[in-house]
Coordinates of C-alpha atoms and ligand atoms in Angstrom, one line a residue:
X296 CA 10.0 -14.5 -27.6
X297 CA 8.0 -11.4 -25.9
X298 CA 9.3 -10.7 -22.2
X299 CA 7.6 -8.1 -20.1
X300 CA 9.3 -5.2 -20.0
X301 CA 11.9 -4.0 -17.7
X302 CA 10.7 -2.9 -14.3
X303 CA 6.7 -4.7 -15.0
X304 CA 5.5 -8.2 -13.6
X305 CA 2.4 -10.5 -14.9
X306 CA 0.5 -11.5 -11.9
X307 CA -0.8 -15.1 -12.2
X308 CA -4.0 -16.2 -10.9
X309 CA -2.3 -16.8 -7.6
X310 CA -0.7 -13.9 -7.5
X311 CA -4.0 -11.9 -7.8
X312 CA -5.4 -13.6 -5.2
X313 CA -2.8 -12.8 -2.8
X314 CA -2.7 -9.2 -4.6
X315 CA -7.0 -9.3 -4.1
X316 CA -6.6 -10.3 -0.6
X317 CA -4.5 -7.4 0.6
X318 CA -6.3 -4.9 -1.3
X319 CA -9.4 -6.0 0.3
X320 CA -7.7 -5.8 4.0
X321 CA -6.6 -2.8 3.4
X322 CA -9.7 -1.3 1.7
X323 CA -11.7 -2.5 4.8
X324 CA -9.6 -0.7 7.0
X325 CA -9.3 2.7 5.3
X326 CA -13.6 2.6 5.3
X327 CA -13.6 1.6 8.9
X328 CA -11.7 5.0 9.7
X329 CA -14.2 6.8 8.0
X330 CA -12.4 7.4 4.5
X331 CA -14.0 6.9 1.3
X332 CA -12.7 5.7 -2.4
X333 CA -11.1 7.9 -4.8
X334 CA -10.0 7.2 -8.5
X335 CA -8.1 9.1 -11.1
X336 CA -6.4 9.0 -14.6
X337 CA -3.4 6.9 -15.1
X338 CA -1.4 9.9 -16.8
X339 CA -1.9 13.5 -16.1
X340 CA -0.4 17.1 -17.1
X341 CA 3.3 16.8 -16.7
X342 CA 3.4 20.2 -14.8
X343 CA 1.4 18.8 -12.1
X344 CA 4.4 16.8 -11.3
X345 CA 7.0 19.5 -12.2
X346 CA 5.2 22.2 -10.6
X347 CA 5.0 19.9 -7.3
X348 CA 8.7 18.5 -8.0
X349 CA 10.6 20.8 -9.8
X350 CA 12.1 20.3 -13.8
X351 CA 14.4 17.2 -12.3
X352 CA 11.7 14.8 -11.7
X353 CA 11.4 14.5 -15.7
X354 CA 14.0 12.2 -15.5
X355 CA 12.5 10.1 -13.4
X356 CA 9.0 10.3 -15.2
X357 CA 7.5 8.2 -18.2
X358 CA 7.1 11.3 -19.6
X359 CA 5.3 11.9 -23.8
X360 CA 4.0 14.1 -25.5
X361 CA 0.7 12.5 -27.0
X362 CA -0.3 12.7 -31.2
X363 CA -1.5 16.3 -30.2
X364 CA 1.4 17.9 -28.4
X365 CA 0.3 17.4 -25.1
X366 CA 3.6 17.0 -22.5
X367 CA 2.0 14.2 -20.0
X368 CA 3.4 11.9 -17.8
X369 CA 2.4 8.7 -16.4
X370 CA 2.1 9.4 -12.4
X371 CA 5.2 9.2 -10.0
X372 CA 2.7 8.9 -7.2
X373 CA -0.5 9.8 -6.2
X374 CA -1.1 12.4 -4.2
X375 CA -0.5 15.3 -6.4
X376 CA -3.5 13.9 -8.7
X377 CA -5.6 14.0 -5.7
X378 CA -4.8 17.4 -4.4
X379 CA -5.6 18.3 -8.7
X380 CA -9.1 16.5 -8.2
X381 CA -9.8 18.3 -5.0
X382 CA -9.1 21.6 -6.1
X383 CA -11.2 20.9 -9.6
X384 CA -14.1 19.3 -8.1
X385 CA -14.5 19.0 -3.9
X386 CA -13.2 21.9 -2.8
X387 CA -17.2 22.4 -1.6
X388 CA -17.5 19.0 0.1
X389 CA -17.7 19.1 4.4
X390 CA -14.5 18.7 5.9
X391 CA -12.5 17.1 7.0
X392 CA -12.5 15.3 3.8
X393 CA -10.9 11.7 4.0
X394 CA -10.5 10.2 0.3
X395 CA -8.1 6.9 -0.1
X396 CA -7.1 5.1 -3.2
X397 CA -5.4 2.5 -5.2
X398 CA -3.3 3.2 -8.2
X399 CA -0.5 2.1 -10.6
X400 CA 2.6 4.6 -10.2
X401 CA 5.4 4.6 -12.9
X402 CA 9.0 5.5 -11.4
X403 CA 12.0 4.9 -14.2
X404 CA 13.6 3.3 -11.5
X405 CA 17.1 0.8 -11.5
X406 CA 14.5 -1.8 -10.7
X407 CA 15.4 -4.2 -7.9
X408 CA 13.9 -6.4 -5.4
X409 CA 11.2 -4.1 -4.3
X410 CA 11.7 -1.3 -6.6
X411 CA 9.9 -1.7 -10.2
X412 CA 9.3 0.7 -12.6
X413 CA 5.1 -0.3 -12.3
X414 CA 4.3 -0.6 -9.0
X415 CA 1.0 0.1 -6.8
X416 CA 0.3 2.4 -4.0
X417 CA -2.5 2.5 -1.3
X418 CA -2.7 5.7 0.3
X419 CA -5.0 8.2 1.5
X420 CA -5.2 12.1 1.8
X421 CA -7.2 14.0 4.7
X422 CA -8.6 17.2 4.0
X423 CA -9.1 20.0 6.2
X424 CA -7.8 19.4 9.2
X425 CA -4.6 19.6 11.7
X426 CA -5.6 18.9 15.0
X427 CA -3.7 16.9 17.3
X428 CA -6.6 14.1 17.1
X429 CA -6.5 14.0 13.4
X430 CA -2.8 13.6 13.1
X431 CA -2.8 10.9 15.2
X432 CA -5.7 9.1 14.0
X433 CA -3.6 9.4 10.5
X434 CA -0.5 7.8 12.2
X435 CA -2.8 5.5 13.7
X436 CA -4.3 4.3 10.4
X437 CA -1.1 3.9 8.5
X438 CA 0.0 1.4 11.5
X439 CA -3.3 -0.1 11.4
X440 CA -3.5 -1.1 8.1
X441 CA -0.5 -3.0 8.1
X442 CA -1.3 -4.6 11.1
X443 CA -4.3 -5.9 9.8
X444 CA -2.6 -7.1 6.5
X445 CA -0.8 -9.9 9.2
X446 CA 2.7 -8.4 9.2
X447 CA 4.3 -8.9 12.4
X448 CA 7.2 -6.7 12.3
X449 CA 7.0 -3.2 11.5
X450 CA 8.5 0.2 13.0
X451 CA 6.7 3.5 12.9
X452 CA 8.8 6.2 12.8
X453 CA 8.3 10.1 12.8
X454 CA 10.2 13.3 12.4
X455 CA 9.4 16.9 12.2
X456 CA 10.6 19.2 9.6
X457 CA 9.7 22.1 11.9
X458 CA 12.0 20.7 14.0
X459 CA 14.5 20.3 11.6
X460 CA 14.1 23.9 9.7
X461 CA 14.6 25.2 13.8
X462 CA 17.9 23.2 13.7
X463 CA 19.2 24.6 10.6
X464 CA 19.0 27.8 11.7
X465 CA 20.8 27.1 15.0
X466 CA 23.4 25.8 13.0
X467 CA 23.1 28.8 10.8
X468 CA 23.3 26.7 7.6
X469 CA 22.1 28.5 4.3
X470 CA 19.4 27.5 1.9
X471 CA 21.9 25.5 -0.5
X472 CA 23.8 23.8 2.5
X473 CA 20.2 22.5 3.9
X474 CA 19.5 21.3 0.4
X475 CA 22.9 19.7 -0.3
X476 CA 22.8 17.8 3.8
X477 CA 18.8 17.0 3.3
X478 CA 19.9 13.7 1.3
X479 CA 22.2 12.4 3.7
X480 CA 20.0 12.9 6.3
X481 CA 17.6 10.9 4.7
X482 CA 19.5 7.9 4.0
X483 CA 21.1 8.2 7.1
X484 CA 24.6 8.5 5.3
X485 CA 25.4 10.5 9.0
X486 CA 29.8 9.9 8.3
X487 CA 29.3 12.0 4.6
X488 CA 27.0 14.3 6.9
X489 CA 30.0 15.2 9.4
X490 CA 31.9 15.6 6.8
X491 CA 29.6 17.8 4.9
X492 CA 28.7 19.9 8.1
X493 CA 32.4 20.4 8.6
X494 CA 32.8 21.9 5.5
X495 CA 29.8 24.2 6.3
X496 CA 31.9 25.7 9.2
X497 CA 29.5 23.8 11.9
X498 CA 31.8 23.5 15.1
X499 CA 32.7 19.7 15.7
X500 CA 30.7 20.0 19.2
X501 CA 27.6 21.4 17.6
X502 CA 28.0 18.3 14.9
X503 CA 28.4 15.9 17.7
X504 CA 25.0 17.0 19.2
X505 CA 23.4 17.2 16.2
X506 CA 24.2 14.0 15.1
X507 CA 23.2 12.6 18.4
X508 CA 19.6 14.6 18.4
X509 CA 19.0 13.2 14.9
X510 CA 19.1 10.0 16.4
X511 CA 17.7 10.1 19.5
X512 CA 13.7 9.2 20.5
X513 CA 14.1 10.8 23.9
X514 CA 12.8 14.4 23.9
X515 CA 14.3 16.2 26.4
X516 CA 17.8 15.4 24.3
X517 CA 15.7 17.3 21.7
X518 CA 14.2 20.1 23.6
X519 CA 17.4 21.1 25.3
X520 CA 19.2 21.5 21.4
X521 CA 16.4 23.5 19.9
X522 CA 16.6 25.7 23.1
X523 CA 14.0 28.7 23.0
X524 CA 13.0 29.1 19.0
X525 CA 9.6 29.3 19.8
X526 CA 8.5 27.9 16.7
X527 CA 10.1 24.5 17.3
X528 CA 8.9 24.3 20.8
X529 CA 5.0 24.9 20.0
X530 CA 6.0 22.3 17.1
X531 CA 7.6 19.6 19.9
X532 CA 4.6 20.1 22.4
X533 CA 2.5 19.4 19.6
X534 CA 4.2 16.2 18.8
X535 CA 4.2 15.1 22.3
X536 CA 0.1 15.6 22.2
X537 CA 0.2 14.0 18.8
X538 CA 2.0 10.8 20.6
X539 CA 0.5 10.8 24.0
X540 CA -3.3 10.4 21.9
X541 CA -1.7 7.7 19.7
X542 CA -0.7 5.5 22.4
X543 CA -3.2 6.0 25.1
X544 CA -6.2 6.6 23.3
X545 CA -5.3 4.4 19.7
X546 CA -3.5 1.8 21.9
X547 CA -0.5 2.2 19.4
X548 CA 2.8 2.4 21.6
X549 CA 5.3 0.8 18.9
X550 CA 6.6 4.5 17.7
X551 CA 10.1 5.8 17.6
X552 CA 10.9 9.7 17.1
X553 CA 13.6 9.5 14.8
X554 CA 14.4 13.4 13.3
X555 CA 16.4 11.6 10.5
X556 CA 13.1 11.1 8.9
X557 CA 13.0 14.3 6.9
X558 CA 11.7 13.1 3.0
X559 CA 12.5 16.0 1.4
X560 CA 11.8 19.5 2.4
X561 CA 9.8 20.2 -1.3
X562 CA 6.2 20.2 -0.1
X563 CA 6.0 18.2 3.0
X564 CA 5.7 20.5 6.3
X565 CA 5.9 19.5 10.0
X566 CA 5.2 15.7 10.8
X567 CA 6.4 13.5 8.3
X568 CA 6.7 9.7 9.0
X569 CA 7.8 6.1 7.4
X570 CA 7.1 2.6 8.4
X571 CA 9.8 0.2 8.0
X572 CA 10.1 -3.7 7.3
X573 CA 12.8 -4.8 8.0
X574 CA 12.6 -8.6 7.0
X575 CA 12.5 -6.5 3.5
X576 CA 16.7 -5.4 3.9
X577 CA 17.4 -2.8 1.7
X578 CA 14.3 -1.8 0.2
X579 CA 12.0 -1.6 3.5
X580 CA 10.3 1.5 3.5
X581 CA 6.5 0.6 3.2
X582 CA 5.1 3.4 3.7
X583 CA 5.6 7.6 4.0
X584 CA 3.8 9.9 4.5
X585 CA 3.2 13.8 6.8
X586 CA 1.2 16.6 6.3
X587 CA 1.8 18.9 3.4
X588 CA 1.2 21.8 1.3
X589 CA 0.1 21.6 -2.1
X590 CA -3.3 23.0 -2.5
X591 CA -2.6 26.2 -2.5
X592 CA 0.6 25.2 -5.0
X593 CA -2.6 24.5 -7.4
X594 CA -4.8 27.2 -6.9
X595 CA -6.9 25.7 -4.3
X596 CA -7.7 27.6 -1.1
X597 CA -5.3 26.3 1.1
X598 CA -6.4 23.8 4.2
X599 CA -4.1 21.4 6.4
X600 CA -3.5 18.3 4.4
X601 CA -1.8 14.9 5.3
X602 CA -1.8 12.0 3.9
X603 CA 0.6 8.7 3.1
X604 CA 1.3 6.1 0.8
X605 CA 1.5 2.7 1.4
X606 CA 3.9 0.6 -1.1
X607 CA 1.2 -2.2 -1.9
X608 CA 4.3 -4.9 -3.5
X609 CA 6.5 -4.4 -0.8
X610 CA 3.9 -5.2 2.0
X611 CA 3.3 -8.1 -0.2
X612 CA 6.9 -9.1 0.0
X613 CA 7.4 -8.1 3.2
X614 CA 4.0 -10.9 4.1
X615 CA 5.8 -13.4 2.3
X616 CA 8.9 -12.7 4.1
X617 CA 7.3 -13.6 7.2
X618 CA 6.1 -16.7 5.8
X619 CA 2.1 -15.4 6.0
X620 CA -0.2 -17.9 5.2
X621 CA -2.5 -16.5 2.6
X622 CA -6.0 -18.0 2.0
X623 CA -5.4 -20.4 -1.1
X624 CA -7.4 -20.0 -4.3
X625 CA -10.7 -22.8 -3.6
X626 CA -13.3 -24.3 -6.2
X627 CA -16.4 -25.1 -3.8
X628 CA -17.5 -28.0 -6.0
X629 CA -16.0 -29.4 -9.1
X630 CA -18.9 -31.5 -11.3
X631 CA -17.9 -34.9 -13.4
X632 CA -20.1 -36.3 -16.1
X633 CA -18.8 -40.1 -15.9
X634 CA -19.7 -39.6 -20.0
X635 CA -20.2 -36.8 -22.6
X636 CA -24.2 -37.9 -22.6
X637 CA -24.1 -36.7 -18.7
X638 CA -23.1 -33.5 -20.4
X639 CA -26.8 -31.5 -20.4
X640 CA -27.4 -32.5 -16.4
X641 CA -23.9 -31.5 -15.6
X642 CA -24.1 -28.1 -17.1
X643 CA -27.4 -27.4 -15.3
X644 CA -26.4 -28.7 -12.0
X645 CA -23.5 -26.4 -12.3
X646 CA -25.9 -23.4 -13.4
X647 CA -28.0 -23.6 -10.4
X648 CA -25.2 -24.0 -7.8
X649 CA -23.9 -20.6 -9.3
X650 CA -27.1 -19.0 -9.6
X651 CA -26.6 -20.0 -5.3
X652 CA -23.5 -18.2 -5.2
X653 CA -21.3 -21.7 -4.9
X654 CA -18.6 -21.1 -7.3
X655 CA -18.5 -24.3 -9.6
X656 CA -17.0 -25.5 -12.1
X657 CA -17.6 -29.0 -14.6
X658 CA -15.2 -31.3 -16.8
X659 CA -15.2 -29.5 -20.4
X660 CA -12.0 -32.2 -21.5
X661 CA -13.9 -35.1 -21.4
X662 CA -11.9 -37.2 -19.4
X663 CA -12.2 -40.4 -16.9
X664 CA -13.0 -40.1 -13.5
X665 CA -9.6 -40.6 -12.3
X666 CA -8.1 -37.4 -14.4
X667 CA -10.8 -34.9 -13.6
X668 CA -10.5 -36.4 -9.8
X669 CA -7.0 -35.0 -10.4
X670 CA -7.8 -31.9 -11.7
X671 CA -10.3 -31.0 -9.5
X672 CA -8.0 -31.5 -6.5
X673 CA -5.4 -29.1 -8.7
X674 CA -8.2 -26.6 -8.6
X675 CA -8.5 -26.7 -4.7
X676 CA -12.2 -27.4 -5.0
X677 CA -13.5 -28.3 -1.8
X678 CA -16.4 -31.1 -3.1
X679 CA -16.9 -33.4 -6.3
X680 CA -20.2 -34.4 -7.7
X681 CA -19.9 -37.5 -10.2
X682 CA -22.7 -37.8 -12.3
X683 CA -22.7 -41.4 -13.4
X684 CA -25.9 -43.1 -15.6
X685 CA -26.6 -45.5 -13.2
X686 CA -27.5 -43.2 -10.6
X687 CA -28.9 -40.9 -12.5
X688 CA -31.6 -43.2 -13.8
X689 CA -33.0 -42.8 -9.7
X690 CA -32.3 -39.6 -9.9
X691 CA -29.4 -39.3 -8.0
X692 CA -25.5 -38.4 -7.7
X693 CA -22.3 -39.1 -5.8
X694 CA -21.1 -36.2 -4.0
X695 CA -17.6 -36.5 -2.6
X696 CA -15.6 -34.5 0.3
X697 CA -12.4 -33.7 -1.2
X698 CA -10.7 -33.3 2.1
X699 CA -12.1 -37.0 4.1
X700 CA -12.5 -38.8 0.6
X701 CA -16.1 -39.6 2.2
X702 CA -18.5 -40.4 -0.6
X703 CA -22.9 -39.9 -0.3
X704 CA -25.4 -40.5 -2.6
X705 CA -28.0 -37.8 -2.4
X706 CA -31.0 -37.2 -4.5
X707 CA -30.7 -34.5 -7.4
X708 CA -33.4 -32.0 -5.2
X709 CA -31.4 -32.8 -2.3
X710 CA -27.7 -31.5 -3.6
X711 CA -28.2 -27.8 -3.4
X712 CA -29.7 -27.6 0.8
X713 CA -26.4 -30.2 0.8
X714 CA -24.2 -27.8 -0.4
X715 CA -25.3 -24.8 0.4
X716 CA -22.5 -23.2 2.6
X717 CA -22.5 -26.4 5.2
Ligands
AMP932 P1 7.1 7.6 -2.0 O1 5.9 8.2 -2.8 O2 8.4 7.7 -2.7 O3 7.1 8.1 -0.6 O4 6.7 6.1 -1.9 C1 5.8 5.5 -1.0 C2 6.0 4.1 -0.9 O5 5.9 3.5 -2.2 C3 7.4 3.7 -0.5 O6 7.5 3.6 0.9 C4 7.6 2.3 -1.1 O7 7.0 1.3 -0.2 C5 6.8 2.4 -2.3 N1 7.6 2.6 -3.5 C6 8.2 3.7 -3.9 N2 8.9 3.6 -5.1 C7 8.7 2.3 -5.4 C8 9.1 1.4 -6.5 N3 9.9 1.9 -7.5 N4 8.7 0.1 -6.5 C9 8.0 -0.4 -5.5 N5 7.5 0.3 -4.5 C10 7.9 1.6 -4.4

């Protein structure tokens, strides 16, 4: 009768396990780097998103105004809301400041395979600093993380906006033409970009090469078109820095440089990355991310920031894609009364195993042997006790090994030292 609605999943018990499991790698790896938890609301001030976005991202907002006139919105994303905390509350804290989160996002989105309208992000923001090491330790964790997750197949790639401001003004392309080609760089839509550069008066050679440095990884292709703008240069030797630390010293040589990579010119500055799946098709993007300016956009005093965000469903897909084996859902020991008047020993038997930390569970349907048998093997539980009359008048029970069938009798003192994590 009730559906959920468009663009939202239920997550069954299963699913949350998977959902719990990769939530916990990733959590372990963000506080191995040194980074440390942050939470905040679910909605916030809709201009925190406009002022960041512009009017346009309205539309794609769950937007309201609540029963006292308040325009707020359910957040796009996370990092804005972060950036808001830092400026309201730990602006004061040592730097560099490295805060990672979890969150719900809200996106009315055509909702597809991979795109919902309620989906999670795992990111991170880093605070105060720009050095070489620091960018690269941020490329390094966002490869890391989903590496340790189990995928097999992902591609890191990075461009520079810098780079890519430096090009635009070789090509002497105005503000509106920048905006209006950004897009199609993006998506890498690069026949509608020749067409679109022609139109911009761009000579056909100068299209040719820039179409060809957009897609290059080799730098000296991209050093020879930007020429001597001095800004791009100190911006290229960076990047080399950036990647020579991220593969000799984090071990990380799987990166392409791939200028196409822009994400929109709005608030990111400088390196700006994505990580791809590609046993996900058409929605692989996992994760973006690059260093950005919004602090001072919010009345903070400004410091480098970077940061990504990780999309938590589609690594999930993209794990199930490659056919990961997740740990299964597991009952360490499932307890049967043989009959209701078993009922008082069962229930304390199961007490104390919990009170142990062995996660148990007994028979509340009442029925035979055989059924509960059946529903404790359902319930992945890993050892049965059967607590029959005639062995409990010598104080004792069956325990059985769900896995070998193999059967003991051991003394009611003697099941917990049994049990206990063997
Ligand atoms: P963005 O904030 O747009 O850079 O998104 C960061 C990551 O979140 C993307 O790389 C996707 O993996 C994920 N993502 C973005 N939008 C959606 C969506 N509607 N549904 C599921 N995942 C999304």
């Amino acid at each position: 009768m009730f559906q959920v609605p468009r663009g939202t999943r239920d997550f069954t018990p299963e699913e949350m396990q998977k959902r719990r499991y990769l939530e916990h790698t990733m959590a372990t790896t963000f506080t191995s780097f040194g980074y440390g938890e942050i939470q905040t609301p679910t909605f916030e001030n809709q201009e925190l998103f406009t002022a960041k976005s512009g009017e346009s991202i309205i539309n794609e907002l769950y937007a309201f105004n609540d029963k006292g006139g308040r325009a707020l919105a359910l957040r796009p994303e996370l990092t804005a809301p972060v950036i808001r905390c830092y400026v309201e509350r730990l602006q004061m804290e040592p730097k560099p400041l490295k805060l990672y989160y979890f969150g719900n996002c809200y996106r009315y989105d055509r909702p597809q395979k991979g795109r919902y309208r309620e989906f999670q992000q795992a990111g991170c923001e880093l605070i105060g600093t720009d050095t070489h090491e620091a960018t690269a330790e941020l490329l390094a964790l966002a490869y890391t993380i989903l590496k340790n997750t189990g995928l097999k197949d992902i591609h890191l790639n990075i461009g520079n906006l810098t780079i890519i401001s430096a090009i635009f003004r070789k090509l002497h392309l105005l503000k509106d033409d920048q905006k209006m080609i950004l897009p199609l760089i993006d998506k890498s839509q690069f026949d509608d970009l020749q067409i679109a550069l022609r139109d911009c008066n761009v000579s056909e050679e100068m299209i040719t090469t820039f179409l060809d440095v957009l897609q290059t990884s080799d730098i000296t292709k991209i050093r020879a078109f930007i020429g001597d703008d001095a800004e791009a240069n100190t911006e290229l030797s960076s990047l080399e820095t950036i990647l020579d630390l991220l593969r000799d010293a984090f071990h990380i040589p799987d990166y392409v440089i791939k200028l196409s990579i822009v994400r929109g010119l709005d608030y990111y500055k400088g390196l700006v990355f994505e990580i791809d799946a590609p046993a996900l098709g058409a929605e692989k993007q996992l994760c973006g991310g690059g260093s950005y300016d919004l602090i001072s956009l919010f009345g903070g005093t400004a410091v480098p920031t970077s940061g990504f965000a990780i999309g938590f469903d589609r690594t999930l897909l993209a794990l199930e894609e490659e056919g990961f084996q997740f740990p299964t859902p597991k009952l360490d020991v499932f307890v049967i009364p043989v009959n209701p008047t078993m009922n008082n020993t069962v229930i304390q038997i199961t007490q104390k195993l919990r009170s142990l930390g062995i996660s148990a569970d007994f028979d509340q349907l009442r029925r035979g042997i055989g059924k509960s048998l059946k529903y404790a093997d359902a319930k992945h539980a890993e050892k049965v006790i059967i607590v029959g009359p005639k062995e409990l008048e010598n104080n004792t029970v069956t325990i059985r090994n769900m896995k070998t069938g193999a059967q003991e009798v051991v003394t009611l003192n003697d099941i917990y030292t049994k049990l206990q994590k063997s």
